[in-house]
CSV table of C-alpha atoms in Angstrom, one decimal:
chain,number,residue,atom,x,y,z
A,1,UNK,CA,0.0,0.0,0.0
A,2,UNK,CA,1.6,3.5,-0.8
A,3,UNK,CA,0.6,6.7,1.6
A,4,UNK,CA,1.4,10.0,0.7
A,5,UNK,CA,2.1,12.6,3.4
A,6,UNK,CA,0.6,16.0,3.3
A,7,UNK,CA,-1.8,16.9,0.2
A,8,UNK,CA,-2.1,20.2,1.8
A,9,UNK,CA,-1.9,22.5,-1.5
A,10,UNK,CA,-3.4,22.1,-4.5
A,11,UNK,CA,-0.4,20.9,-6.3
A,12,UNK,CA,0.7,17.7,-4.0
A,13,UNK,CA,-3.3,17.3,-4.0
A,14,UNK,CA,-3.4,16.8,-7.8
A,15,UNK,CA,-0.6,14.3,-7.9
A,16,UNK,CA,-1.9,12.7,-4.7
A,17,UNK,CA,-4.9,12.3,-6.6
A,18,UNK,CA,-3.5,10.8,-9.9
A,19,UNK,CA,-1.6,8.4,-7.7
A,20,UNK,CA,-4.8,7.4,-5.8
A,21,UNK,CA,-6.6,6.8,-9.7
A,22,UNK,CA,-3.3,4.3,-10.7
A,23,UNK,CA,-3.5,3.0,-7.3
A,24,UNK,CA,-6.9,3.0,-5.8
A,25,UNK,CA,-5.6,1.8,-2.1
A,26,UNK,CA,-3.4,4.7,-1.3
A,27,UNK,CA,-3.3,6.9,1.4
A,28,UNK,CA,-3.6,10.6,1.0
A,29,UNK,CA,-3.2,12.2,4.6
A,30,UNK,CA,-3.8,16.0,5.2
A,31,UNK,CA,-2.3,16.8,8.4
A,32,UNK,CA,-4.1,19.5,10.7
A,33,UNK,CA,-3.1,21.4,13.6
A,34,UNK,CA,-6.3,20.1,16.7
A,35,UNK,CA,-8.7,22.0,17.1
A,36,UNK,CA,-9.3,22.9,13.1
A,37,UNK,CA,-11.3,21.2,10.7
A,38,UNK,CA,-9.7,22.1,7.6
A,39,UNK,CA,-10.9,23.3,4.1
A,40,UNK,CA,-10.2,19.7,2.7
A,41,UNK,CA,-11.6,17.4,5.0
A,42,UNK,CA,-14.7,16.6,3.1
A,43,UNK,CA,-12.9,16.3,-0.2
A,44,UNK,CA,-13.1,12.8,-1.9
A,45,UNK,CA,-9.7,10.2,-0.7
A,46,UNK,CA,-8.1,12.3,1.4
A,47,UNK,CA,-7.5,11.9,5.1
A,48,UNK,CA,-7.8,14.6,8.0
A,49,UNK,CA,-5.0,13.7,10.7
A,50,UNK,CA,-5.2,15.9,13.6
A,51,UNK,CA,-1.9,16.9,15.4
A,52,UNK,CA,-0.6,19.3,18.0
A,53,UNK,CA,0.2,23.1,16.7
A,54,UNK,CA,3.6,23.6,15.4
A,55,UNK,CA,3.4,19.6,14.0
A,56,UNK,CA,5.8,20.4,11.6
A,57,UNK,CA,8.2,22.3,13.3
A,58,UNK,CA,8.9,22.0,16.8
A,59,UNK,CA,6.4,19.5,17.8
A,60,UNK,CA,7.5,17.1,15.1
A,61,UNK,CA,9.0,14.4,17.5
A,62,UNK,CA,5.8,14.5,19.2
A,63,UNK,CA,3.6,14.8,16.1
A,64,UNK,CA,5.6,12.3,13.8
A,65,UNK,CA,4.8,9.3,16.1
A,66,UNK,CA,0.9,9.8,16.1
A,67,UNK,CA,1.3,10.4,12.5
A,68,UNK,CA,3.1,7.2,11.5
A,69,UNK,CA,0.5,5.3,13.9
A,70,UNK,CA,-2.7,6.4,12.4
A,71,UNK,CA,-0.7,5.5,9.3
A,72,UNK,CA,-0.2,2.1,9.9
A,73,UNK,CA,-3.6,1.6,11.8
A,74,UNK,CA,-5.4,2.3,8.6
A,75,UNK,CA,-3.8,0.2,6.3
A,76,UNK,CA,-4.3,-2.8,8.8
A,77,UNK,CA,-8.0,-1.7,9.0
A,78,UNK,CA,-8.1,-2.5,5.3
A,79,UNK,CA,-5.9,-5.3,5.3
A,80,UNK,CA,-3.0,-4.3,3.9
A,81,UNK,CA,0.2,-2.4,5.0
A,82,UNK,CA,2.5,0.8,4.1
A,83,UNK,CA,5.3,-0.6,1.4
A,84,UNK,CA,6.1,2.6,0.4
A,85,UNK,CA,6.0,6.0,1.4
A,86,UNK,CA,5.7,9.3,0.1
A,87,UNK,CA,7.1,12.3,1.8
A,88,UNK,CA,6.4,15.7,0.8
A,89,UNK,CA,9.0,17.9,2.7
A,90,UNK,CA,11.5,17.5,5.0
A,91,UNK,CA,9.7,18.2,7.8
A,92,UNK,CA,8.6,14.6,8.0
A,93,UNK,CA,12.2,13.2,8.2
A,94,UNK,CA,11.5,11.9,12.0
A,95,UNK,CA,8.8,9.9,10.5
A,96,UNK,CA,10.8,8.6,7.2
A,97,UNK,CA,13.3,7.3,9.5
A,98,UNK,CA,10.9,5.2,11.7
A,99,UNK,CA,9.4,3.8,8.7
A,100,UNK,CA,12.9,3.2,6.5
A,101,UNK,CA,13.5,-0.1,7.6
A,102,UNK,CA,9.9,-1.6,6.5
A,103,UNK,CA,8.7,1.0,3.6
A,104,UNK,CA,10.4,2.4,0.5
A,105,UNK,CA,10.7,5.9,0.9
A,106,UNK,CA,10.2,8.5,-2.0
A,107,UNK,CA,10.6,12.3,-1.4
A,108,UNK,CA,8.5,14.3,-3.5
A,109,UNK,CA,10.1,17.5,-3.8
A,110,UNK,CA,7.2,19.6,-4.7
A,111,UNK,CA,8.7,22.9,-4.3
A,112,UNK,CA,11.7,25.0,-3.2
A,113,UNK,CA,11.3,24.7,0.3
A,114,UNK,CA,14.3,27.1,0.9
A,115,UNK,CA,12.2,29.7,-0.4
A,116,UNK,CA,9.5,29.3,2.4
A,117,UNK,CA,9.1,31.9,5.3
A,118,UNK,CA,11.4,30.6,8.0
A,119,UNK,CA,11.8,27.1,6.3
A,120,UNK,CA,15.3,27.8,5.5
A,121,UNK,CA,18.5,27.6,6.6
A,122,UNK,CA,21.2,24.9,7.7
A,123,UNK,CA,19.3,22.9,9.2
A,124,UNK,CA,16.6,22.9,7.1
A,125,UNK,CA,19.2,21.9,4.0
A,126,UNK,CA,21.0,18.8,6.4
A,127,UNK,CA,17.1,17.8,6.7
A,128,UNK,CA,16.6,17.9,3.2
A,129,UNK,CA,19.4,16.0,2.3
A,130,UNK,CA,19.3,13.1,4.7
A,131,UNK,CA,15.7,12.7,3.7
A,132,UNK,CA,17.2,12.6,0.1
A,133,UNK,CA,19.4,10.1,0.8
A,134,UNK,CA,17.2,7.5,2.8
A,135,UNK,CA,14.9,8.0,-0.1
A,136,UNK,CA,15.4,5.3,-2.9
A,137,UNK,CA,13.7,7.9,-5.5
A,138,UNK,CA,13.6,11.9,-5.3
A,139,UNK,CA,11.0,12.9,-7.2
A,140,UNK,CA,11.8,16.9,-8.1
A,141,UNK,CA,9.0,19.6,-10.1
A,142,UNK,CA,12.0,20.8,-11.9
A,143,UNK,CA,15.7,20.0,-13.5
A,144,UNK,CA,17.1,23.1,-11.4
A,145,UNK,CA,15.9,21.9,-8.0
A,146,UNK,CA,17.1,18.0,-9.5
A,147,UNK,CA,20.3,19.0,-10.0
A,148,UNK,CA,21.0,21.7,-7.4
A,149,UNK,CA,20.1,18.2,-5.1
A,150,UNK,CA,22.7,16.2,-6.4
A,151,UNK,CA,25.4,18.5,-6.6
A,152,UNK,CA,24.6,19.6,-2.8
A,153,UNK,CA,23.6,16.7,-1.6
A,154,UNK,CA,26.1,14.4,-3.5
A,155,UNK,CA,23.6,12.2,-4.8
A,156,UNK,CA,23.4,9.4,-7.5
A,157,UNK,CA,21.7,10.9,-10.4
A,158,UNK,CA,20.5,8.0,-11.1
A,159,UNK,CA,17.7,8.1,-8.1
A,160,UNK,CA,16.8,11.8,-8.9
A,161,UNK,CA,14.2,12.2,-11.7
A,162,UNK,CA,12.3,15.2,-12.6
A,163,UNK,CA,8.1,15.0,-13.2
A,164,UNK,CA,6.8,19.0,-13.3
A,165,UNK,CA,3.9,20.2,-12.2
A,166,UNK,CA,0.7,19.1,-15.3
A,167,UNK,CA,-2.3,20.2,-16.0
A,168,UNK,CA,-6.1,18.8,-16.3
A,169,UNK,CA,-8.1,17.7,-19.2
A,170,UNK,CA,-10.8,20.5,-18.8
A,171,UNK,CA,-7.9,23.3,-20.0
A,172,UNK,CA,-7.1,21.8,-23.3
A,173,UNK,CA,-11.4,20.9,-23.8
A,174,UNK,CA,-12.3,24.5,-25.1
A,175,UNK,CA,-14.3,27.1,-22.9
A,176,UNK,CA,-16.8,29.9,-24.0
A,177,UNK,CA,-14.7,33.1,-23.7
A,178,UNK,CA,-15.7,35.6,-20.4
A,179,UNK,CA,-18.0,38.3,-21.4
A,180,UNK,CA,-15.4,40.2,-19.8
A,181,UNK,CA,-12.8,39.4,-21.7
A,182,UNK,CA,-14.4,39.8,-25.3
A,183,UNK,CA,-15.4,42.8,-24.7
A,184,UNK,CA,-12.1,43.9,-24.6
A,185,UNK,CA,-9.8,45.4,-27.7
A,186,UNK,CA,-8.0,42.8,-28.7
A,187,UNK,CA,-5.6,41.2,-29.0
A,188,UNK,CA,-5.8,40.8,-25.2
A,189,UNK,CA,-2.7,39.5,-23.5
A,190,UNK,CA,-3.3,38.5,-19.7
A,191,UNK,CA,-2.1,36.9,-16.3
A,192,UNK,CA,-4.4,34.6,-14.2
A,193,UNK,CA,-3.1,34.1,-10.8
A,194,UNK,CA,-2.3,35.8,-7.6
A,195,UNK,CA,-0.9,39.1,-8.2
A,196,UNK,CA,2.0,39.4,-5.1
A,197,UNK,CA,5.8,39.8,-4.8
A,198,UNK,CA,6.6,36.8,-7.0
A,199,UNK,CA,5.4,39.0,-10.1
A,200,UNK,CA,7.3,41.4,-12.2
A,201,UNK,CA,5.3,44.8,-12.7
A,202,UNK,CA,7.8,46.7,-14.6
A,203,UNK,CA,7.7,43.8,-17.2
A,204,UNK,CA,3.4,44.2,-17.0
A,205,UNK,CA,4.0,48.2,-17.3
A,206,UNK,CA,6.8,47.6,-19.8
A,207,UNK,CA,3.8,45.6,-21.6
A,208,UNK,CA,0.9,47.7,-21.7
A,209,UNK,CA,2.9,50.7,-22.7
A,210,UNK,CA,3.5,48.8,-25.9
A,211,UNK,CA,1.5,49.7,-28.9
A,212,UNK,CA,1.5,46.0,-30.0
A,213,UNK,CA,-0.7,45.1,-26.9
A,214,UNK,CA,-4.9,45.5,-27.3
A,215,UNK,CA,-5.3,45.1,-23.6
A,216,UNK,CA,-3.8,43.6,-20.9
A,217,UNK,CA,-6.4,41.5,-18.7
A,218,UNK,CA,-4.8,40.9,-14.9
A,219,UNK,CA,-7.6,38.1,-13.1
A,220,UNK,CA,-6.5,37.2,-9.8
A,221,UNK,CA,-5.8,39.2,-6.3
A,222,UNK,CA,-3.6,41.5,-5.6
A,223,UNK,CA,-1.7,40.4,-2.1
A,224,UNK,CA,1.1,42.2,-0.3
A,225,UNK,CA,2.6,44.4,-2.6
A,226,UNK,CA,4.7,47.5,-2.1
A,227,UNK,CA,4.7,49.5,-4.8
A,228,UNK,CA,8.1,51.7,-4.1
A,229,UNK,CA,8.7,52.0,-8.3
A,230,UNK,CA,4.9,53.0,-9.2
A,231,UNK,CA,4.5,50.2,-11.6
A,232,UNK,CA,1.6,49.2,-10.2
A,233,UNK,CA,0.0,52.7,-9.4
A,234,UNK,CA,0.8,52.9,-13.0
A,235,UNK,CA,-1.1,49.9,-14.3
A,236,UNK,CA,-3.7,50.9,-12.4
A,237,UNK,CA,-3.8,54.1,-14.1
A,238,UNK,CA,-3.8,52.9,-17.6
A,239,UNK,CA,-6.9,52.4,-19.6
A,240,UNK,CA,-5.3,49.2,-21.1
A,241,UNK,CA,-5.1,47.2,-18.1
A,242,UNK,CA,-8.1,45.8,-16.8
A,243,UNK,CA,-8.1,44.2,-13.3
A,244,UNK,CA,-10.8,41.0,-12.8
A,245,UNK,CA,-9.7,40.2,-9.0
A,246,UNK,CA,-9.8,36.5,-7.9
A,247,UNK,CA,-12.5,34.1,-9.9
A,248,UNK,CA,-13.4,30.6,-8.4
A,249,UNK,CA,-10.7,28.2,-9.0
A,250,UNK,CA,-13.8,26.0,-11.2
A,251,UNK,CA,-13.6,29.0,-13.8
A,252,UNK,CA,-10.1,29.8,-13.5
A,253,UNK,CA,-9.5,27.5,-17.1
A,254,UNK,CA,-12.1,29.9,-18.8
A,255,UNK,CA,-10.2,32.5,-17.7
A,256,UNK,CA,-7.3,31.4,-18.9
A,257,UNK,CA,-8.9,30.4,-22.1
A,258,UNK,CA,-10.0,33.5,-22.6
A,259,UNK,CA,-6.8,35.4,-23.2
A,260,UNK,CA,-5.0,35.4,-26.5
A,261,UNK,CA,-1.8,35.6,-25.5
A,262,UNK,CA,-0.9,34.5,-21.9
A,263,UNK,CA,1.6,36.4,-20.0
A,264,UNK,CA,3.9,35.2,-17.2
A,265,UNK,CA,5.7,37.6,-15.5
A,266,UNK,CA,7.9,36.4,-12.9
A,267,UNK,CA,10.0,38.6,-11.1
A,268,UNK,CA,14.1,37.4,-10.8
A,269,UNK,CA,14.2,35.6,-7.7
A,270,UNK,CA,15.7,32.4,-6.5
A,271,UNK,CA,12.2,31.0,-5.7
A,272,UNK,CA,10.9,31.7,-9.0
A,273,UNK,CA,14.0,30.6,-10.4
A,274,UNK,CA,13.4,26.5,-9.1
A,275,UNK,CA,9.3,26.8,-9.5
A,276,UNK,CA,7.5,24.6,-11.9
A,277,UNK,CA,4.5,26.6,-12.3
A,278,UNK,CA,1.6,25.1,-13.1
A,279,UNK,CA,0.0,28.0,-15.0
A,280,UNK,CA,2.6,27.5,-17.8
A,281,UNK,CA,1.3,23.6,-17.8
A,282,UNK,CA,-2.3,25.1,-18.3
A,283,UNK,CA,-1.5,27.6,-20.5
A,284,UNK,CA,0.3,24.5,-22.9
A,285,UNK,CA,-2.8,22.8,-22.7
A,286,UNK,CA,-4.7,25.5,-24.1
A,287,UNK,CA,-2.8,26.3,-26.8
A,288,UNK,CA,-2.2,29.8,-26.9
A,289,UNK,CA,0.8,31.6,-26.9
A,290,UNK,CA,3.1,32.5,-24.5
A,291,UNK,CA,5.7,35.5,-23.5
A,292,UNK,CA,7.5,34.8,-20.6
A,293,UNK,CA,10.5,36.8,-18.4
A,294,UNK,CA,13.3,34.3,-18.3
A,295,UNK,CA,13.1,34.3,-14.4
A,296,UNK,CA,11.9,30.8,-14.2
A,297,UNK,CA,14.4,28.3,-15.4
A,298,UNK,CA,11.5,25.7,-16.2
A,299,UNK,CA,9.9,28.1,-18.2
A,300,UNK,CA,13.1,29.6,-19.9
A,301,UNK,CA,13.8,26.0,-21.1
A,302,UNK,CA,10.2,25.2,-22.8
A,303,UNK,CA,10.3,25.2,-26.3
A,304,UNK,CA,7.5,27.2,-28.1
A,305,UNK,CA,7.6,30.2,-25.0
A,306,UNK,CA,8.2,33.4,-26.1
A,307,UNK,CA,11.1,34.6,-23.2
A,308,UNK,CA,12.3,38.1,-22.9
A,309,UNK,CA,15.2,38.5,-21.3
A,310,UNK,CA,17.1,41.6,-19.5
A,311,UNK,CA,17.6,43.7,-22.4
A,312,UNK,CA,15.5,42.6,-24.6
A,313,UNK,CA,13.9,44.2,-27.5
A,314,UNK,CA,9.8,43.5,-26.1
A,315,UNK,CA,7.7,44.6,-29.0
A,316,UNK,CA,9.7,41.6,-31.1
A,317,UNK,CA,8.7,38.9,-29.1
A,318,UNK,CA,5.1,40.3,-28.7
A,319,UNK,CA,4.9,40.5,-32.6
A,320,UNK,CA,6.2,37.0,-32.9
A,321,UNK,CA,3.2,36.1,-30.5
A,322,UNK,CA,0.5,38.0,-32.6
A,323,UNK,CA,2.0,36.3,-35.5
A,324,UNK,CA,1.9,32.6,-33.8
A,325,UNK,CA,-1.8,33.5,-32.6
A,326,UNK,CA,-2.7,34.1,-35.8
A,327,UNK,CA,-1.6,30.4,-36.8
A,328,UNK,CA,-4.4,29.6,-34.4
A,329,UNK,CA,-3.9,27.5,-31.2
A,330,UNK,CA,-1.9,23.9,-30.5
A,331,UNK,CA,-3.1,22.5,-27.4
A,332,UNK,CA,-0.9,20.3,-26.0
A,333,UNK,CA,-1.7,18.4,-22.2
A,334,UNK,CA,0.4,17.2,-20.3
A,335,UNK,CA,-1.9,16.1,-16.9
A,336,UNK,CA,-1.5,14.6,-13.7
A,337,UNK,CA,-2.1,11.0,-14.8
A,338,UNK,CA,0.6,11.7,-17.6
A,339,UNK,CA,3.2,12.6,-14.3
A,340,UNK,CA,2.2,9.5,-12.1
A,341,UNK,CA,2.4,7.7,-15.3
A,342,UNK,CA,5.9,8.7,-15.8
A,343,UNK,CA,7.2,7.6,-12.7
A,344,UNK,CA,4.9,4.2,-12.3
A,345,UNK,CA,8.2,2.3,-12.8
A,346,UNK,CA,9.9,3.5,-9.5
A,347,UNK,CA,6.4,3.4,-7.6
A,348,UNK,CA,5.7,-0.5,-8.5
């Protein structure tokens, strides 16, 4: 029986779920703090597990134990028992090492942990890579985090694989345009998602300054942002850019749709940098496409995406978008059963 430790956000929850399609008998287990109930606990396959505040930090030696007995005391309820285990960050090492000697261990590297408000640090990194190397597969979202791993870590390549972030059937099926949307001058260029420091707003301004550009169509919120440089004062001001705010994650792929030519405007950070975002794995699946900053090294390395460097001349590379849209769109999915697929020869 595999298990799979912490489905917590949406992106371990899709590939959780994939896993539990290929596998019907897995585990999914969203851990809790006591006392809450949790916006997932009444989704289909997972499994609420409530531990004491700070489970993942510095009650882990505590939590860990309860954790890994629930755990087993399931898959005896339905006959079976834990042969391999998922782990999702190294938070859960405690519990990886209790279960090493009677479970294959794979770590799931979902993410650049490092990245995370007060996740990082040294001992964060000697946690990481002793999970890494107890683990006979490390499953990483990108090729930078993969191989950042093995050169830190000293690690066999040949137990580190790379499965991105996918998509879902429902972005490459076709969706009526937003009324919203067509009633914009086209061609419309856009960004679904949240709208915080991860995002580049002088590339946005740089954007809807351009004559090239119809509109500029910004759906999702707006969280946390200074705004020492005025870019986004001066978005705001311009009759180009039209802000939607957040839409229901059901009619996000509409959304997306809905836009001519997607826009991804990461900011240069290290965080960006290692992401595999999943919005360039919906946008593929639509078809449409897409000008990128080079700040993501995932993205940078996809063929077909339109990346503007430092420097670059943007008007070019939004002509060669208007000229690709043109051609009409090429839909290409790569989903979440595609990813579990992929790696179904290390999982058994």
């Amino acid at each position: 029986m595999i298990a799979q430790f912490d489905v917590n956000t949406i992106w371990r929850r899709k590939f959780g779920q994939a896993l539990r399609r290929r596998h019907p008998d897995t585990l999914l287990f969203a851990p809790r703090p006591f006392g809450t109930r949790g916006a997932l606990a009444d989704e289909e396959g997972l499994i609420p597990v409530a531990l004491p505040p700070g489970w993942a930090t510095r009650a882990s030696m505590l939590a860990m134990p309860m954790l890994g007995r629930r755990a087993k005391e399931l898959a005896k309820s339905r006959g079976s028992s834990i042969d391999t285990a998922i782990f999702t960050s190294f938070h859960y090492l405690p519990l990886a090492r209790r279960l090493c000697s009677d479970a294959r261990i794979l770590y799931y590297c979902s993410d650049d942990y490092r990245g995370y408000a007060g996740w990082g640090g040294a001992a964060a990194i000697a946690q990481e890579a002793h999970l890494c190397r107890i683990a006979t597969l490390s499953i990483f979202v990108s090729a930078a985090l993969r191989d950042r791993a093995i050169e830190e870590y000293g690690l066999d390549p040949a137990t580190c694989i790379v499965a991105p972030n996918a998509s879902e059937p429902r972005f490459a099926d076709g969706s009526p345009k937003p009324p919203e949307l067509a009633a914009l001058p086209g061609p419309v260029f856009g960004t679904v998602g949240v709208f915080n420091d991860r995002i580049d707003f002088h590339f946005l301004d740089r954007l809807a300054g351009s004559e090239e550009v119809g509109s500029l169509a910004l759906v999702g919120p707006l969280q946390d942002c200074p705004d020492p440089d005025g870019y986004i004062r001066r978005l705001r001001a311009n009759p180009k850019v039209h802000w939607f705010g957040a839409r229901p994650h059901d009619e996000i792929h509409a959304w997306m749709a809905g836009i001519d030519i997607a826009v991804i405007p990461y900011a240069p950070t290290r965080f960006n940098h290692f992401c595999s975002p999943m919005r360039l794995w919906d946008h593929l699946a639509i078809g449409q496409p897409i000008i990128a900053t080079d700040a993501c090294d995932q993205i940078a390395r996809q063929a077909g995406v339109f990346v503007v460097a430092p420097g670059d001349a943007l008007d070019r590379s939004i002509r060669s978008a208007k000229t690709a849209a043109e051609a009409g769109r090429h839909p290409h999915l790569e989903s979440w059963d595609d990813r579990v697929a992929s790696i179904a020869p290390w999982i058994g």
